């Protein structure tokens, strides 16, 4: 890059609006991990913004929360664009086990075996520790 060419930057405060509120904290953690592992080029800036997100309360119920977050300047490289498009495509998976539906069982013969193994793994039927 020459001195005349200025790098194009994206700011976290602008990008976060494309992320669903229930994924925003995970997105920021993933961004910081990608920065530390040299996957993308970014740096924190002095500005902060109000981050609105969905979190859990003491009873593990979803509640809307807000926090002050340092903004990040992110260099818009092809590696960043690829990473960002993957992050936007990730669906949030909350909860424990996802069992197949009846339709899935009729279409995929291996789905039954997977569901059976998953159930046995989680419900070990008293074969745990013996009492002393």
mmCIF file of N, CA and C in Angstrom:
data_model
loop_
_atom_site.group_PDB
_atom_site.id
_atom_site.type_symbol
_atom_site.label_atom_id
_atom_site.label_comp_id
_atom_site.label_asym_id
_atom_site.label_seq_id
_atom_site.Cartn_x
_atom_site.Cartn_y
_atom_site.Cartn_z
ATOM 1 N N UNK A 1 0.854 -1.175 0.000
ATOM 2 C CA UNK A 1 0.000 0.000 0.000
ATOM 3 C C UNK A 1 0.901 1.239 0.000
ATOM 4 N N UNK A 2 0.633 2.146 -0.893
ATOM 5 C CA UNK A 2 1.433 3.359 -0.980
ATOM 6 C C UNK A 2 0.920 4.377 0.026
ATOM 7 N N UNK A 3 1.703 5.449 0.171
ATOM 8 C CA UNK A 3 1.334 6.471 1.136
ATOM 9 C C UNK A 3 0.043 7.187 0.739
ATOM 10 N N UNK A 4 -0.206 7.297 -0.582
ATOM 11 C CA UNK A 4 -1.415 7.960 -1.053
ATOM 12 C C UNK A 4 -2.668 7.125 -0.799
ATOM 13 N N UNK A 5 -2.520 5.788 -0.833
ATOM 14 C CA UNK A 5 -3.662 4.916 -0.595
ATOM 15 C C UNK A 5 -3.900 4.793 0.905
ATOM 16 N N UNK A 6 -5.098 5.115 1.296
ATOM 17 C CA UNK A 6 -5.443 4.962 2.705
ATOM 18 C C UNK A 6 -6.181 3.641 2.873
ATOM 19 N N UNK A 7 -5.840 2.889 3.917
ATOM 20 C CA UNK A 7 -6.550 1.630 4.124
ATOM 21 C C UNK A 7 -8.010 1.893 4.497
ATOM 22 N N UNK A 8 -8.867 1.023 4.061
ATOM 23 C CA UNK A 8 -10.273 1.189 4.423
ATOM 24 C C UNK A 8 -10.514 0.450 5.739
ATOM 25 N N UNK A 9 -11.141 1.141 6.651
ATOM 26 C CA UNK A 9 -11.418 0.572 7.961
ATOM 27 C C UNK A 9 -12.913 0.439 8.167
ATOM 28 N N UNK A 10 -13.272 -0.579 8.883
ATOM 29 C CA UNK A 10 -14.636 -0.743 9.364
ATOM 30 C C UNK A 10 -14.553 -0.592 10.874
ATOM 31 N N UNK A 11 -15.601 -0.102 11.473
ATOM 32 C CA UNK A 11 -15.614 0.054 12.915
ATOM 33 C C UNK A 11 -16.623 -0.913 13.514
ATOM 34 N N UNK A 12 -16.247 -1.476 14.642
ATOM 35 C CA UNK A 12 -17.102 -2.442 15.326
ATOM 36 C C UNK A 12 -18.484 -1.870 15.593
ATOM 37 N N UNK A 13 -18.552 -0.604 15.969
ATOM 38 C CA UNK A 13 -19.836 0.023 16.279
ATOM 39 C C UNK A 13 -20.770 0.030 15.076
ATOM 40 N N UNK A 14 -20.219 0.053 13.859
ATOM 41 C CA UNK A 14 -21.043 0.005 12.648
ATOM 42 C C UNK A 14 -21.390 -1.426 12.261
ATOM 43 N N UNK A 15 -20.443 -2.346 12.436
ATOM 44 C CA UNK A 15 -20.653 -3.735 12.035
ATOM 45 C C UNK A 15 -21.619 -4.482 12.955
ATOM 46 N N UNK A 16 -21.649 -4.102 14.213
ATOM 47 C CA UNK A 16 -22.435 -4.852 15.197
ATOM 48 C C UNK A 16 -23.927 -4.782 14.902
ATOM 49 N N UNK A 17 -24.356 -3.782 14.137
ATOM 50 C CA UNK A 17 -25.780 -3.669 13.816
ATOM 51 C C UNK A 17 -26.237 -4.792 12.897
ATOM 52 N N UNK A 18 -25.315 -5.424 12.159
ATOM 53 C CA UNK A 18 -25.657 -6.555 11.287
ATOM 54 C C UNK A 18 -25.765 -7.874 12.048
ATOM 55 N N UNK A 19 -25.356 -7.886 13.305
ATOM 56 C CA UNK A 19 -25.346 -9.097 14.124
ATOM 57 C C UNK A 19 -26.589 -9.106 15.011
ATOM 58 N N UNK A 20 -27.310 -10.220 15.097
ATOM 59 C CA UNK A 20 -28.484 -10.280 15.978
ATOM 60 C C UNK A 20 -28.087 -10.015 17.436
ATOM 61 N N UNK A 21 -28.955 -9.378 18.227
ATOM 62 C CA UNK A 21 -28.613 -9.028 19.613
ATOM 63 C C UNK A 21 -28.181 -10.209 20.474
ATOM 64 N N UNK A 22 -28.724 -11.395 20.222
ATOM 65 C CA UNK A 22 -28.358 -12.544 21.048
ATOM 66 C C UNK A 22 -26.983 -13.109 20.695
ATOM 67 N N UNK A 23 -26.370 -12.654 19.603
ATOM 68 C CA UNK A 23 -25.052 -13.132 19.208
ATOM 69 C C UNK A 23 -23.962 -12.077 19.373
ATOM 70 N N UNK A 24 -24.300 -10.885 19.809
ATOM 71 C CA UNK A 24 -23.330 -9.780 19.801
ATOM 72 C C UNK A 24 -22.136 -10.016 20.724
ATOM 73 N N UNK A 25 -22.361 -10.502 21.929
ATOM 74 C CA UNK A 25 -21.240 -10.743 22.838
ATOM 75 C C UNK A 25 -20.324 -11.844 22.287
ATOM 76 N N UNK A 26 -20.914 -12.895 21.730
ATOM 77 C CA UNK A 26 -20.113 -13.961 21.131
ATOM 78 C C UNK A 26 -19.322 -13.444 19.935
ATOM 79 N N UNK A 27 -19.932 -12.560 19.152
ATOM 80 C CA UNK A 27 -19.256 -11.980 18.003
ATOM 81 C C UNK A 27 -18.031 -11.187 18.448
ATOM 82 N N UNK A 28 -18.176 -10.381 19.492
ATOM 83 C CA UNK A 28 -17.049 -9.573 19.981
ATOM 84 C C UNK A 28 -15.942 -10.467 20.508
ATOM 85 N N UNK A 29 -16.300 -11.536 21.229
ATOM 86 C CA UNK A 29 -15.283 -12.474 21.710
ATOM 87 C C UNK A 29 -14.565 -13.135 20.537
ATOM 88 N N UNK A 30 -15.308 -13.504 19.503
ATOM 89 C CA UNK A 30 -14.703 -14.099 18.312
ATOM 90 C C UNK A 30 -13.801 -13.121 17.576
ATOM 91 N N UNK A 31 -14.210 -11.856 17.542
ATOM 92 C CA UNK A 31 -13.395 -10.821 16.915
ATOM 93 C C UNK A 31 -12.060 -10.676 17.638
ATOM 94 N N UNK A 32 -12.104 -10.621 18.952
ATOM 95 C CA UNK A 32 -10.866 -10.480 19.730
ATOM 96 C C UNK A 32 -9.960 -11.692 19.552
ATOM 97 N N UNK A 33 -10.547 -12.876 19.484
ATOM 98 C CA UNK A 33 -9.764 -14.090 19.256
ATOM 99 C C UNK A 33 -9.127 -14.059 17.869
ATOM 100 N N UNK A 34 -9.874 -13.615 16.867
ATOM 101 C CA UNK A 34 -9.338 -13.530 15.506
ATOM 102 C C UNK A 34 -8.207 -12.509 15.420
ATOM 103 N N UNK A 35 -8.304 -11.431 16.188
ATOM 104 C CA UNK A 35 -7.232 -10.426 16.211
ATOM 105 C C UNK A 35 -5.978 -11.016 16.848
ATOM 106 N N UNK A 36 -6.153 -11.685 17.992
ATOM 107 C CA UNK A 36 -5.005 -12.271 18.700
ATOM 108 C C UNK A 36 -4.306 -13.351 17.875
ATOM 109 N N UNK A 37 -5.072 -14.089 17.088
ATOM 110 C CA UNK A 37 -4.486 -15.184 16.308
ATOM 111 C C UNK A 37 -4.036 -14.738 14.917
ATOM 112 N N UNK A 38 -3.964 -13.433 14.676
ATOM 113 C CA UNK A 38 -3.503 -12.847 13.414
ATOM 114 C C UNK A 38 -4.355 -13.255 12.212
ATOM 115 N N UNK A 39 -5.607 -13.576 12.450
ATOM 116 C CA UNK A 39 -6.512 -13.902 11.360
ATOM 117 C C UNK A 39 -6.991 -12.634 10.670
ATOM 118 N N UNK A 40 -7.252 -11.600 11.474
ATOM 119 C CA UNK A 40 -7.653 -10.309 10.923
ATOM 120 C C UNK A 40 -6.813 -9.218 11.577
ATOM 121 N N UNK A 41 -6.784 -8.044 10.935
ATOM 122 C CA UNK A 41 -6.011 -6.912 11.435
ATOM 123 C C UNK A 41 -6.981 -5.887 12.008
ATOM 124 N N UNK A 42 -6.857 -5.624 13.300
ATOM 125 C CA UNK A 42 -7.734 -4.662 13.964
ATOM 126 C C UNK A 42 -7.040 -4.164 15.221
ATOM 127 N N UNK A 43 -7.510 -3.015 15.698
ATOM 128 C CA UNK A 43 -6.951 -2.431 16.915
ATOM 129 C C UNK A 43 -8.049 -1.665 17.644
ATOM 130 N N UNK A 44 -8.006 -1.672 18.984
ATOM 131 C CA UNK A 44 -8.992 -0.893 19.732
ATOM 132 C C UNK A 44 -8.739 0.593 19.554
ATOM 133 N N UNK A 45 -9.808 1.380 19.628
ATOM 134 C CA UNK A 45 -9.698 2.838 19.564
ATOM 135 C C UNK A 45 -10.258 3.413 20.855
ATOM 136 N N UNK A 46 -9.995 4.687 21.088
ATOM 137 C CA UNK A 46 -10.383 5.324 22.348
ATOM 138 C C UNK A 46 -11.893 5.498 22.487
ATOM 139 N N UNK A 47 -12.622 5.534 21.382
ATOM 140 C CA UNK A 47 -14.063 5.754 21.437
ATOM 141 C C UNK A 47 -14.787 4.533 22.005
ATOM 142 N N UNK A 48 -15.901 4.771 22.659
ATOM 143 C CA UNK A 48 -16.758 3.692 23.145
ATOM 144 C C UNK A 48 -18.150 3.882 22.548
ATOM 145 N N UNK A 49 -18.932 2.831 22.609
ATOM 146 C CA UNK A 49 -20.316 2.908 22.159
ATOM 147 C C UNK A 49 -21.173 2.066 23.080
ATOM 148 N N UNK A 50 -22.478 2.308 23.036
ATOM 149 C CA UNK A 50 -23.433 1.570 23.851
ATOM 150 C C UNK A 50 -23.785 0.282 23.116
ATOM 151 N N UNK A 51 -23.433 -0.845 23.707
ATOM 152 C CA UNK A 51 -23.708 -2.149 23.118
ATOM 153 C C UNK A 51 -24.981 -2.709 23.728
ATOM 154 N N UNK A 52 -26.001 -2.905 22.909
ATOM 155 C CA UNK A 52 -27.248 -3.527 23.358
ATOM 156 C C UNK A 52 -27.228 -4.977 22.908
ATOM 157 N N UNK A 53 -27.483 -5.898 23.850
ATOM 158 C CA UNK A 53 -27.418 -7.316 23.532
ATOM 159 C C UNK A 53 -28.413 -8.086 24.394
ATOM 160 N N UNK A 54 -28.631 -9.336 24.033
ATOM 161 C CA UNK A 54 -29.493 -10.224 24.801
ATOM 162 C C UNK A 54 -28.588 -11.117 25.631
ATOM 163 N N UNK A 55 -28.781 -11.106 26.936
ATOM 164 C CA UNK A 55 -27.991 -11.929 27.836
ATOM 165 C C UNK A 55 -28.907 -12.739 28.729
ATOM 166 N N UNK A 56 -28.319 -13.398 29.713
ATOM 167 C CA UNK A 56 -29.087 -14.212 30.646
ATOM 168 C C UNK A 56 -29.069 -13.570 32.025
ATOM 169 N N UNK A 57 -30.202 -13.654 32.729
ATOM 170 C CA UNK A 57 -30.243 -13.162 34.095
ATOM 171 C C UNK A 57 -29.931 -14.300 35.060
ATOM 172 N N UNK A 58 -30.161 -14.074 36.355
ATOM 173 C CA UNK A 58 -29.822 -15.068 37.365
ATOM 174 C C UNK A 58 -30.621 -16.357 37.211
ATOM 175 N N UNK A 59 -31.825 -16.275 36.670
ATOM 176 C CA UNK A 59 -32.659 -17.461 36.470
ATOM 177 C C UNK A 59 -32.455 -18.063 35.081
ATOM 178 N N UNK A 60 -31.415 -17.623 34.379
ATOM 179 C CA UNK A 60 -31.072 -18.094 33.041
ATOM 180 C C UNK A 60 -32.155 -17.800 32.018
ATOM 181 N N UNK A 61 -32.857 -16.698 32.214
ATOM 182 C CA UNK A 61 -33.857 -16.215 31.256
ATOM 183 C C UNK A 61 -33.208 -15.140 30.394
ATOM 184 N N UNK A 62 -33.617 -15.074 29.143
ATOM 185 C CA UNK A 62 -33.079 -14.063 28.226
ATOM 186 C C UNK A 62 -33.618 -12.688 28.589
ATOM 187 N N UNK A 63 -32.714 -11.728 28.739
ATOM 188 C CA UNK A 63 -33.088 -10.351 29.029
ATOM 189 C C UNK A 63 -32.241 -9.426 28.166
ATOM 190 N N UNK A 64 -32.799 -8.259 27.874
ATOM 191 C CA UNK A 64 -32.055 -7.269 27.103
ATOM 192 C C UNK A 64 -31.117 -6.524 28.055
ATOM 193 N N UNK A 65 -29.868 -6.402 27.658
ATOM 194 C CA UNK A 65 -28.861 -5.736 28.479
ATOM 195 C C UNK A 65 -28.114 -4.723 27.625
ATOM 196 N N UNK A 66 -27.358 -3.867 28.287
ATOM 197 C CA UNK A 66 -26.501 -2.921 27.575
ATOM 198 C C UNK A 66 -25.209 -2.737 28.353
ATOM 199 N N UNK A 67 -24.170 -2.385 27.642
ATOM 200 C CA UNK A 67 -22.860 -2.166 28.245
ATOM 201 C C UNK A 67 -22.076 -1.210 27.362
ATOM 202 N N UNK A 68 -21.074 -0.558 27.949
ATOM 203 C CA UNK A 68 -20.169 0.271 27.171
ATOM 204 C C UNK A 68 -19.081 -0.628 26.608
ATOM 205 N N UNK A 69 -18.803 -0.467 25.320
ATOM 206 C CA UNK A 69 -17.830 -1.299 24.637
ATOM 207 C C UNK A 69 -16.834 -0.405 23.905
ATOM 208 N N UNK A 70 -15.532 -0.719 24.038
ATOM 209 C CA UNK A 70 -14.529 -0.007 23.247
ATOM 210 C C UNK A 70 -14.740 -0.346 21.787
ATOM 211 N N UNK A 71 -14.603 0.649 20.949
ATOM 212 C CA UNK A 71 -14.734 0.428 19.519
ATOM 213 C C UNK A 71 -13.420 -0.126 18.987
ATOM 214 N N UNK A 72 -13.478 -0.804 17.854
ATOM 215 C CA UNK A 72 -12.302 -1.347 17.191
ATOM 216 C C UNK A 72 -12.285 -0.849 15.763
ATOM 217 N N UNK A 73 -11.107 -0.484 15.274
ATOM 218 C CA UNK A 73 -10.908 -0.178 13.862
ATOM 219 C C UNK A 73 -10.407 -1.463 13.226
ATOM 220 N N UNK A 74 -11.125 -1.925 12.209
ATOM 221 C CA UNK A 74 -10.819 -3.199 11.583
ATOM 222 C C UNK A 74 -10.428 -2.943 10.133
ATOM 223 N N UNK A 75 -9.255 -3.431 9.761
ATOM 224 C CA UNK A 75 -8.775 -3.264 8.386
ATOM 225 C C UNK A 75 -9.577 -4.191 7.487
ATOM 226 N N UNK A 76 -10.225 -3.600 6.480
ATOM 227 C CA UNK A 76 -11.086 -4.382 5.572
ATOM 228 C C UNK A 76 -10.230 -5.095 4.530
ATOM 229 N N UNK A 77 -9.748 -6.253 4.886
ATOM 230 C CA UNK A 77 -8.977 -7.089 3.973
ATOM 231 C C UNK A 77 -9.877 -8.213 3.472
ATOM 232 N N UNK A 78 -9.485 -8.917 2.426
ATOM 233 C CA UNK A 78 -10.284 -10.075 1.992
ATOM 234 C C UNK A 78 -10.431 -11.126 3.101
ATOM 235 N N UNK A 79 -9.397 -11.287 3.911
ATOM 236 C CA UNK A 79 -9.479 -12.244 5.026
ATOM 237 C C UNK A 79 -10.553 -11.813 6.016
ATOM 238 N N UNK A 80 -10.639 -10.510 6.285
ATOM 239 C CA UNK A 80 -11.678 -10.030 7.194
ATOM 240 C C UNK A 80 -13.054 -10.227 6.587
ATOM 241 N N UNK A 81 -13.215 -9.910 5.320
ATOM 242 C CA UNK A 81 -14.525 -10.044 4.671
ATOM 243 C C UNK A 81 -15.002 -11.497 4.717
ATOM 244 N N UNK A 82 -14.088 -12.432 4.496
ATOM 245 C CA UNK A 82 -14.435 -13.854 4.574
ATOM 246 C C UNK A 82 -14.838 -14.223 5.991
ATOM 247 N N UNK A 83 -14.041 -13.799 6.968
ATOM 248 C CA UNK A 83 -14.336 -14.087 8.373
ATOM 249 C C UNK A 83 -15.687 -13.490 8.768
ATOM 250 N N UNK A 84 -15.937 -12.256 8.373
ATOM 251 C CA UNK A 84 -17.169 -11.567 8.749
ATOM 252 C C UNK A 84 -18.391 -12.243 8.134
ATOM 253 N N UNK A 85 -18.298 -12.668 6.892
ATOM 254 C CA UNK A 85 -19.447 -13.338 6.269
ATOM 255 C C UNK A 85 -19.731 -14.668 6.946
ATOM 256 N N UNK A 86 -18.692 -15.378 7.398
ATOM 257 C CA UNK A 86 -18.901 -16.625 8.144
ATOM 258 C C UNK A 86 -19.565 -16.345 9.487
ATOM 259 N N UNK A 87 -19.149 -15.270 10.152
ATOM 260 C CA UNK A 87 -19.725 -14.932 11.458
ATOM 261 C C UNK A 87 -21.196 -14.567 11.339
ATOM 262 N N UNK A 88 -21.565 -13.870 10.275
ATOM 263 C CA UNK A 88 -22.963 -13.492 10.089
ATOM 264 C C UNK A 88 -23.835 -14.707 9.799
ATOM 265 N N UNK A 89 -23.248 -15.752 9.223
ATOM 266 C CA UNK A 89 -24.015 -16.939 8.849
ATOM 267 C C UNK A 89 -24.224 -17.905 10.023
ATOM 268 N N UNK A 90 -23.445 -17.769 11.092
ATOM 269 C CA UNK A 90 -23.560 -18.686 12.226
ATOM 270 C C UNK A 90 -24.885 -18.468 12.935
ATOM 271 N N UNK A 91 -25.576 -19.563 13.211
ATOM 272 C CA UNK A 91 -26.829 -19.507 13.958
ATOM 273 C C UNK A 91 -26.540 -19.777 15.427
ATOM 274 N N UNK A 92 -27.260 -19.100 16.287
ATOM 275 C CA UNK A 92 -27.094 -19.285 17.718
ATOM 276 C C UNK A 92 -27.717 -20.605 18.129
ATOM 277 N N UNK A 93 -26.979 -21.394 18.885
ATOM 278 C CA UNK A 93 -27.486 -22.665 19.382
ATOM 279 C C UNK A 93 -27.522 -22.584 20.899
ATOM 280 N N UNK A 94 -28.687 -22.405 21.430
ATOM 281 C CA UNK A 94 -28.845 -22.386 22.874
ATOM 282 C C UNK A 94 -29.581 -23.625 23.304
ATOM 283 N N UNK A 95 -29.292 -24.079 24.450
ATOM 284 C CA UNK A 95 -29.970 -25.260 24.947
ATOM 285 C C UNK A 95 -29.083 -26.473 24.767
ATOM 286 N N UNK A 96 -29.593 -27.565 25.199
ATOM 287 C CA UNK A 96 -28.801 -28.781 25.206
ATOM 288 C C UNK A 96 -28.914 -29.578 23.927
ATOM 289 N N UNK A 97 -29.642 -30.645 23.996
ATOM 290 C CA UNK A 97 -29.684 -31.635 22.939
ATOM 291 C C UNK A 97 -30.735 -31.267 21.899
ATOM 292 N N UNK A 98 -30.391 -31.486 20.648
ATOM 293 C CA UNK A 98 -31.338 -31.284 19.557
ATOM 294 C C UNK A 98 -31.625 -32.645 18.944
ATOM 295 N N UNK A 99 -32.824 -33.146 19.158
ATOM 296 C CA UNK A 99 -33.218 -34.445 18.635
ATOM 297 C C UNK A 99 -33.808 -34.287 17.244
ATOM 298 N N UNK A 100 -33.708 -35.328 16.424
ATOM 299 C CA UNK A 100 -34.249 -35.241 15.068
ATOM 300 C C UNK A 100 -35.778 -35.295 15.077
ATOM 301 N N UNK A 101 -36.361 -34.735 14.045
ATOM 302 C CA UNK A 101 -37.815 -34.789 13.900
ATOM 303 C C UNK A 101 -38.200 -36.094 13.201
ATOM 304 N N UNK A 102 -39.494 -36.370 13.153
ATOM 305 C CA UNK A 102 -39.980 -37.576 12.467
ATOM 306 C C UNK A 102 -39.613 -37.530 10.995
ATOM 307 N N UNK A 103 -39.735 -36.347 10.398
ATOM 308 C CA UNK A 103 -39.408 -36.217 8.976
ATOM 309 C C UNK A 103 -37.933 -36.505 8.718
ATOM 310 N N UNK A 104 -37.066 -36.053 9.619
ATOM 311 C CA UNK A 104 -35.638 -36.303 9.465
ATOM 312 C C UNK A 104 -35.337 -37.786 9.575
ATOM 313 N N UNK A 105 -36.019 -38.481 10.493
ATOM 314 C CA UNK A 105 -35.796 -39.913 10.650
ATOM 315 C C UNK A 105 -36.191 -40.701 9.404
ATOM 316 N N UNK A 106 -37.251 -40.279 8.742
ATOM 317 C CA UNK A 106 -37.670 -40.996 7.535
ATOM 318 C C UNK A 106 -36.740 -40.712 6.358
ATOM 319 N N UNK A 107 -36.126 -39.529 6.330
ATOM 320 C CA UNK A 107 -35.236 -39.164 5.227
ATOM 321 C C UNK A 107 -33.808 -39.654 5.426
ATOM 322 N N UNK A 108 -33.345 -39.666 6.676
ATOM 323 C CA UNK A 108 -31.953 -39.995 6.969
ATOM 324 C C UNK A 108 -31.894 -41.221 7.873
ATOM 325 N N UNK A 109 -31.500 -42.374 7.346
ATOM 326 C CA UNK A 109 -31.470 -43.580 8.169
ATOM 327 C C UNK A 109 -30.434 -43.520 9.293
ATOM 328 N N UNK A 110 -29.395 -42.721 9.147
ATOM 329 C CA UNK A 110 -28.367 -42.624 10.187
ATOM 330 C C UNK A 110 -28.790 -41.714 11.335
ATOM 331 N N UNK A 111 -29.821 -40.914 11.148
ATOM 332 C CA UNK A 111 -30.274 -39.990 12.188
ATOM 333 C C UNK A 111 -30.755 -40.751 13.420
ATOM 334 N N UNK A 112 -31.371 -41.902 13.225
ATOM 335 C CA UNK A 112 -31.850 -42.700 14.355
ATOM 336 C C UNK A 112 -30.682 -43.179 15.219
ATOM 337 N N UNK A 113 -29.645 -43.704 14.571
ATOM 338 C CA UNK A 113 -28.480 -44.200 15.307
ATOM 339 C C UNK A 113 -27.797 -43.061 16.066
ATOM 340 N N UNK A 114 -27.688 -41.892 15.437
ATOM 341 C CA UNK A 114 -27.064 -40.743 16.101
ATOM 342 C C UNK A 114 -27.881 -40.301 17.316
ATOM 343 N N UNK A 115 -29.208 -40.240 17.152
ATOM 344 C CA UNK A 115 -30.074 -39.825 18.261
ATOM 345 C C UNK A 115 -30.002 -40.827 19.408
ATOM 346 N N UNK A 116 -29.953 -42.121 19.080
ATOM 347 C CA UNK A 116 -29.880 -43.153 20.105
ATOM 348 C C UNK A 116 -28.561 -43.040 20.881
ATOM 349 N N UNK A 117 -27.456 -42.852 20.178
ATOM 350 C CA UNK A 117 -26.161 -42.705 20.844
ATOM 351 C C UNK A 117 -26.124 -41.461 21.706
ATOM 352 N N UNK A 118 -26.687 -40.388 21.216
ATOM 353 C CA UNK A 118 -26.719 -39.134 21.962
ATOM 354 C C UNK A 118 -27.529 -39.298 23.252
ATOM 355 N N UNK A 119 -28.663 -39.967 23.158
ATOM 356 C CA UNK A 119 -29.512 -40.169 24.324
ATOM 357 C C UNK A 119 -28.804 -41.052 25.348
ATOM 358 N N UNK A 120 -28.180 -42.123 24.893
ATOM 359 C CA UNK A 120 -27.470 -43.028 25.811
ATOM 360 C C UNK A 120 -26.300 -42.324 26.484
ATOM 361 N N UNK A 121 -25.638 -41.462 25.741
ATOM 362 C CA UNK A 121 -24.484 -40.743 26.281
ATOM 363 C C UNK A 121 -24.907 -39.801 27.405
ATOM 364 N N UNK A 122 -26.066 -39.158 27.256
ATOM 365 C CA UNK A 122 -26.517 -38.201 28.258
ATOM 366 C C UNK A 122 -27.250 -38.834 29.422
ATOM 367 N N UNK A 123 -27.858 -39.977 29.212
ATOM 368 C CA UNK A 123 -28.651 -40.633 30.258
ATOM 369 C C UNK A 123 -28.052 -42.008 30.521
ATOM 370 N N UNK A 124 -27.078 -42.034 31.345
ATOM 371 C CA UNK A 124 -26.318 -43.258 31.558
ATOM 372 C C UNK A 124 -26.992 -44.247 32.500
ATOM 373 N N UNK A 125 -28.190 -44.088 32.883
ATOM 374 C CA UNK A 125 -28.976 -45.085 33.608
ATOM 375 C C UNK A 125 -28.337 -45.726 34.818
ATOM 376 N N UNK A 126 -27.788 -44.961 35.735
ATOM 377 C CA UNK A 126 -27.322 -45.507 37.004
ATOM 378 C C UNK A 126 -25.976 -46.188 36.965
ATOM 379 N N UNK A 127 -25.278 -46.128 35.864
ATOM 380 C CA UNK A 127 -23.960 -46.763 35.801
ATOM 381 C C UNK A 127 -22.857 -45.787 36.201
ATOM 382 N N UNK A 128 -23.208 -44.778 36.925
ATOM 383 C CA UNK A 128 -22.224 -43.772 37.336
ATOM 384 C C UNK A 128 -21.397 -44.250 38.507
ATOM 385 N N UNK A 129 -21.020 -43.350 39.353
ATOM 386 C CA UNK A 129 -20.208 -43.666 40.520
ATOM 387 C C UNK A 129 -20.974 -44.528 41.513
ATOM 388 N N UNK A 130 -20.286 -45.439 42.142
ATOM 389 C CA UNK A 130 -20.921 -46.240 43.180
ATOM 390 C C UNK A 130 -20.808 -45.509 44.503
ATOM 391 N N UNK A 131 -21.762 -45.794 45.392
ATOM 392 C CA UNK A 131 -21.741 -45.153 46.708
ATOM 393 C C UNK A 131 -20.697 -45.815 47.577
ATOM 394 N N UNK A 132 -20.124 -45.036 48.464
ATOM 395 C CA UNK A 132 -19.103 -45.578 49.381
ATOM 396 C C UNK A 132 -19.735 -46.010 50.659
#
